[in-house]
Coordinates of C-alpha atoms and ligand atoms in Angstrom, one line a residue:
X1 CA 127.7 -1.2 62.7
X2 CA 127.0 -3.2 59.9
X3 CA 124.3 -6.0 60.6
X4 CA 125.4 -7.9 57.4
X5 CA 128.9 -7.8 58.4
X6 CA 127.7 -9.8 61.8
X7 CA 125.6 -11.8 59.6
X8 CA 128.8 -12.9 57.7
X9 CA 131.5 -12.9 61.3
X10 CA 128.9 -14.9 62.9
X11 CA 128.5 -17.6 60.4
X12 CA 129.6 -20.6 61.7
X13 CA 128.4 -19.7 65.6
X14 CA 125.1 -21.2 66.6
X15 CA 125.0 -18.6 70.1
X16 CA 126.1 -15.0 69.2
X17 CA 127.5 -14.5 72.4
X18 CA 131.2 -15.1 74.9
X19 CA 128.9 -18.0 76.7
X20 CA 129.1 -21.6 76.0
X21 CA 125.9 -24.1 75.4
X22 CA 126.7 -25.4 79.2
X23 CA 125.9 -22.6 80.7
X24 CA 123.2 -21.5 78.7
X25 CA 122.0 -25.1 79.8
X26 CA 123.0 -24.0 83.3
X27 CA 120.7 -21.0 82.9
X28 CA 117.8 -23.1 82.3
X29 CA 118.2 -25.1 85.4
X30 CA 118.4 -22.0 87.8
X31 CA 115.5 -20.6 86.1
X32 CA 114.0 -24.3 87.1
X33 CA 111.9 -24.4 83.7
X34 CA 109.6 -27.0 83.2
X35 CA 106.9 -28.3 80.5
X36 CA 104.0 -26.2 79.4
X37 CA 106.5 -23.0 80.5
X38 CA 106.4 -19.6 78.4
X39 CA 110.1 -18.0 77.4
X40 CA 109.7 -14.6 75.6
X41 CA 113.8 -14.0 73.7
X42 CA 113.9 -10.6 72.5
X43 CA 116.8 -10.1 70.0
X44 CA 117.1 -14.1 69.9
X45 CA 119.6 -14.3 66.9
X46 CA 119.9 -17.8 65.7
X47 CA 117.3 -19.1 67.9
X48 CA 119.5 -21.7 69.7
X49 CA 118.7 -21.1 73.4
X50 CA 114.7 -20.8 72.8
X51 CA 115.0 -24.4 70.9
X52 CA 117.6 -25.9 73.0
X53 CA 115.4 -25.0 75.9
X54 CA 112.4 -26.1 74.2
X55 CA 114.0 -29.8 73.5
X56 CA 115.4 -30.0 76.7
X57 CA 113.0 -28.8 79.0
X58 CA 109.5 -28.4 77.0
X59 CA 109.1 -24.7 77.4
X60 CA 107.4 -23.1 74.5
X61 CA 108.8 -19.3 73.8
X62 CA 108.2 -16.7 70.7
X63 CA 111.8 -15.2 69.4
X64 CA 112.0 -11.9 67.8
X65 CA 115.1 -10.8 65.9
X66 CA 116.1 -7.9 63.6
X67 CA 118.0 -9.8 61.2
X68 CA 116.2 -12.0 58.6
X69 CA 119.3 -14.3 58.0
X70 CA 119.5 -15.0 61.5
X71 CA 115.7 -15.6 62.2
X72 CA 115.4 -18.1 59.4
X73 CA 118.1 -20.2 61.0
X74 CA 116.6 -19.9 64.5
X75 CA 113.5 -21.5 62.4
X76 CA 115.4 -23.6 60.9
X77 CA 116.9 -24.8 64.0
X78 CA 113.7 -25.0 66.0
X79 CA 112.7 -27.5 63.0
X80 CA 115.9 -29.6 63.1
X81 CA 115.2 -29.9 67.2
X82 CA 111.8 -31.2 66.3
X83 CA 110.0 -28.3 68.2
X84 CA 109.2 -25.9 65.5
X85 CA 105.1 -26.4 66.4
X86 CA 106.7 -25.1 70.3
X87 CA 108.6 -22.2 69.0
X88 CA 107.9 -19.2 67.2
X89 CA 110.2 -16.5 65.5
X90 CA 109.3 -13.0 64.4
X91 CA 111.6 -11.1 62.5
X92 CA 111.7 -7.5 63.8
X93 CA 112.7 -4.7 65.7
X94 CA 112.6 -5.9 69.3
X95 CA 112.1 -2.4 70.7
X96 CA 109.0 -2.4 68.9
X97 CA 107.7 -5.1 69.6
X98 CA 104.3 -5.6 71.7
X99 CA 104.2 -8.9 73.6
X100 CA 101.1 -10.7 75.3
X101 CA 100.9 -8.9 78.5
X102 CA 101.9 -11.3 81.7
X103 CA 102.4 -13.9 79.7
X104 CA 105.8 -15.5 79.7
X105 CA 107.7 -17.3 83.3
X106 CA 111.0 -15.6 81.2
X107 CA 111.9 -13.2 79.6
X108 CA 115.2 -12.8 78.0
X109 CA 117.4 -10.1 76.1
X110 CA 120.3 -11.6 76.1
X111 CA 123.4 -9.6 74.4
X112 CA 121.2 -6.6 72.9
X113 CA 120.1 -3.9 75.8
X114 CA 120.5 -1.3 72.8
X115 CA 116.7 -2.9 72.0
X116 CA 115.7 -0.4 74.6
X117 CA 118.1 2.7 74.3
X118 CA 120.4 0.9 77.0
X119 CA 120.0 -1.2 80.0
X120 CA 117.3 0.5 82.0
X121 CA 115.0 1.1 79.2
X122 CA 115.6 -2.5 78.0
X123 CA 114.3 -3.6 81.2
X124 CA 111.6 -1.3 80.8
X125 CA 110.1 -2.9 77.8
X126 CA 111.0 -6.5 79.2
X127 CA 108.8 -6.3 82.2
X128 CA 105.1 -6.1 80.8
X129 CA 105.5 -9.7 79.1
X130 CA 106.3 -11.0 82.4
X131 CA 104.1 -13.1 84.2
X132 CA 103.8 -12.8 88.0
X133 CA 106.7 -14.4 90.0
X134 CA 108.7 -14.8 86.5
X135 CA 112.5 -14.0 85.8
X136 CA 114.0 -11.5 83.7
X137 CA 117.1 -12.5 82.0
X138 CA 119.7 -9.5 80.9
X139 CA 122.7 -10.2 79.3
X140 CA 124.8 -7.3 79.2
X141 CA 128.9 -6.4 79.1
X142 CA 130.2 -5.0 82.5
X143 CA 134.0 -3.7 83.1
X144 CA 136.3 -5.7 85.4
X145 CA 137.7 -1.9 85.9
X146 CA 136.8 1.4 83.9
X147 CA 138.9 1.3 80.1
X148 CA 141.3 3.9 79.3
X149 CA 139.7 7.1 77.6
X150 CA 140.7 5.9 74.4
X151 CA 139.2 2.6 74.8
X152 CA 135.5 3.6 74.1
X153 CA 135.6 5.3 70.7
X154 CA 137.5 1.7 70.0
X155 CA 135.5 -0.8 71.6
X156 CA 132.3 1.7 70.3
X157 CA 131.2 1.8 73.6
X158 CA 130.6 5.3 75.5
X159 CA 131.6 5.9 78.9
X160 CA 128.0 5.8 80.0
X161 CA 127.0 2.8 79.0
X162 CA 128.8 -0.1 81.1
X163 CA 129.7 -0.3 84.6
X164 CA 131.8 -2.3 86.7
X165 CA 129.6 -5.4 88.9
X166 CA 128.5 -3.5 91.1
X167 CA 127.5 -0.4 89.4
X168 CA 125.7 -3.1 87.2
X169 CA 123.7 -4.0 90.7
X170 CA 123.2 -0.2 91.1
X171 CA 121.2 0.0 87.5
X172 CA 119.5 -2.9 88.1
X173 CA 118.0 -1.9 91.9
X174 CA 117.3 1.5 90.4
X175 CA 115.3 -0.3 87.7
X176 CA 113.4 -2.0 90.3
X177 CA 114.7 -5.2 89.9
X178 CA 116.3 -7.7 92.4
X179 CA 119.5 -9.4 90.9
X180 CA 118.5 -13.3 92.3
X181 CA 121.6 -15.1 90.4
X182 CA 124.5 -14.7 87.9
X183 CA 126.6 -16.9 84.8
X184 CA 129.2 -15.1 84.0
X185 CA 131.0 -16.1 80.8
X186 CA 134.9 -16.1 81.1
X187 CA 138.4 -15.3 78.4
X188 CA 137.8 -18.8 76.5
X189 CA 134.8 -18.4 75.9
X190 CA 135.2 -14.6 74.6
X191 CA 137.9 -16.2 72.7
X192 CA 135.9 -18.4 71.2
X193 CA 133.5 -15.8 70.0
X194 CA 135.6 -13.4 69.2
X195 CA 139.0 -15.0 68.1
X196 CA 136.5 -17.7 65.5
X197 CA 135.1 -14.9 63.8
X198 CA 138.5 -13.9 62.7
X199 CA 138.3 -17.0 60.5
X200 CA 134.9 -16.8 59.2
X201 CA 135.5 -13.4 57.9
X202 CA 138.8 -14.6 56.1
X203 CA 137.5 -17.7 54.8
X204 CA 134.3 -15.6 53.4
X205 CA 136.8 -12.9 51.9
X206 CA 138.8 -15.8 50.2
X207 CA 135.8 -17.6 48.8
X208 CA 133.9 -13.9 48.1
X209 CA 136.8 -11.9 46.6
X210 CA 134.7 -9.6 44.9
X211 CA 132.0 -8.9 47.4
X212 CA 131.4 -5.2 46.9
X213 CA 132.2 -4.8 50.2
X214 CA 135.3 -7.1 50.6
X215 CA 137.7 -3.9 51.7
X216 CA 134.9 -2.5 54.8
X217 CA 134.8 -6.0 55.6
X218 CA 138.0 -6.7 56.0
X219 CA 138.8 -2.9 58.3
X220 CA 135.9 -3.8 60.0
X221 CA 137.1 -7.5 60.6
X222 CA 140.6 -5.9 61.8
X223 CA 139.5 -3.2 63.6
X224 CA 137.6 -5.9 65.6
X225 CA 140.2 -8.3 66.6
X226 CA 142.7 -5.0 67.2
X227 CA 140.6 -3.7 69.7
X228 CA 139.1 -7.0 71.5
X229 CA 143.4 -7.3 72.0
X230 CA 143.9 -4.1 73.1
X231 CA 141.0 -3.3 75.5
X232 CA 137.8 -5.9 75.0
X233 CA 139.5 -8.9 76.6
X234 CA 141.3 -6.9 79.3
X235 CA 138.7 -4.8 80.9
X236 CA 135.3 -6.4 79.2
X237 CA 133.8 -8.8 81.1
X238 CA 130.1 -10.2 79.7
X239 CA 127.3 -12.5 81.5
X240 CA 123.5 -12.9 81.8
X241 CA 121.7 -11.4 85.2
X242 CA 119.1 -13.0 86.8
X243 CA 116.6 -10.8 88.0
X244 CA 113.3 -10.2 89.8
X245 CA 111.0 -7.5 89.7
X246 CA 110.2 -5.7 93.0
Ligands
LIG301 C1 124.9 -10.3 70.3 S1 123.6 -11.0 69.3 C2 122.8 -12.0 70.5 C3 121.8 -13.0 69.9 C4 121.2 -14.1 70.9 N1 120.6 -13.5 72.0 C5 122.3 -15.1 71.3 O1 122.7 -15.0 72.5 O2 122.7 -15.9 70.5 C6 122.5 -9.6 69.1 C7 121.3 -9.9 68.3 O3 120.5 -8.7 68.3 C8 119.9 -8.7 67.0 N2 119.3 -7.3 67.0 C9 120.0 -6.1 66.8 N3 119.2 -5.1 66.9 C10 117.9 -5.6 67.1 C11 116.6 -5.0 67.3 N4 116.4 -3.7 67.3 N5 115.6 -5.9 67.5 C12 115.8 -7.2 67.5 N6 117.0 -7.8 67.3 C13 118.0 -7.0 67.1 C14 120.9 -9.0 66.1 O4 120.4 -9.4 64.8 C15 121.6 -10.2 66.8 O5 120.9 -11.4 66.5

């Protein structure tokens, strides 16, 4: 998987993720932030929750992505909100990365449990940050039912690796963690992730007609829409756990 090709596909999107800004906003209000609150976002692409959040509600938070381009527009975006001095972004491998101990009332992964070798070791890393009585928030693909064989290779998914709902509550309990609440996003709002990136991509390839990677972009761009048809949209579902450590 080619990070700059997500770089590129993901353009235009301000949250790199099948959830809208409303429910990202409802997110904040069952997690009840308030001022003076600490919001830890590992793998926090452009940034948008921790400085929405942080404009809204007054929490402070540190974001750490992999991608360069994408953590210089989450500072950029912090600054436009008028709370860069509130929020902080590391560029980075989130896996690696070694938070203050105890200190955040959330902590967030939201879209990326491959941080931590999967969901359980995700969680893993998540939970020294936390601060007593704090929230984890996982976002993390689930199956409405199991995909044909054929489907994983496609989707680039193993058989492993996503369950249906309530396997999803199986992982979490055997992680130690209590599920407490639930967004799920729904099919608009994959389409609107999924189905605008079509777009991007073709608008970059018209304007960038000799990018030396113009022809992997464009498989890559085709193979993407193909199988989010074929498979993604039917059995893929996609939405951010609530959970507290027991
Ligand atoms: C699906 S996007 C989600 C971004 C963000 N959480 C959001 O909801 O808008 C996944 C993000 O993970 C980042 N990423 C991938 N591998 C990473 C790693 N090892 N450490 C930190 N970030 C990583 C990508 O750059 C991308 O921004």
């Amino acid at each position: 998987m080619s990070l700059r090709f997500h770089e590129i596909a993901e353009g235009d999107h301000r949250l790199l993720n099948p959830f809208s800004e409303e429910k990202f906003d409802l997110l904040a209000r069952i997690c009840r932030l308030a001022a003076g609150q600490r919001v830890l976002d590992l793998a926090c692409g452009k940034g948008e929750m921790l400085a929405r959040w942080a404009e809204r509600y007054g929490v402070s938070g540190t974001g750490v992505d992999l991608s360069e381009v994408f953590a210089e527009a989450a500072r950029a975006r912090a600054a436009e909100l008028g709370v860069a001095e509130r929020v902080t972004i590391e560029q980075g491998d989130a896996g690696a990365y070694r938070a203050e101990p105890a200190a955040y009332d959330v902590v967030a992964c939201i879209g990326a449990t491959w941080i931590g070798g999967g969901l359980a070791g995700t969680l893993e890393l998540m939970r020294p940050a936390l601060a007593p009585g704090g929230l984890l928030l996982v976002g993390e693909p689930f199956w409405h039912e199991a995909p044909p064989p054929g489907a994983y290779e496609s989707i680039g998914a193993g058989p492993e690796d996503y369950v249906e709902l309530v396997g999803t509550l199986d992982r979490f309990e055997a992680a130690g963690c209590e599920l407490v609440e639930m967004v799920l996003g729904d099919l608009d709002e994959w389409d609107r992730y999924a189905a605008s990136q079509w777009l991007t991509v073709d608008d970059y390839l018209t304007a960038h007609p000799d990018d030396p990677e113009a022809a992997e972009l464009r498989a890559w761009s085709a193979h993407a829409r193909r199988s989010y048809l074929a498979y993604t949209r039917r059995y893929c579902g996609w939405g951010v756990f609530v959970l507290r450590v027991r």
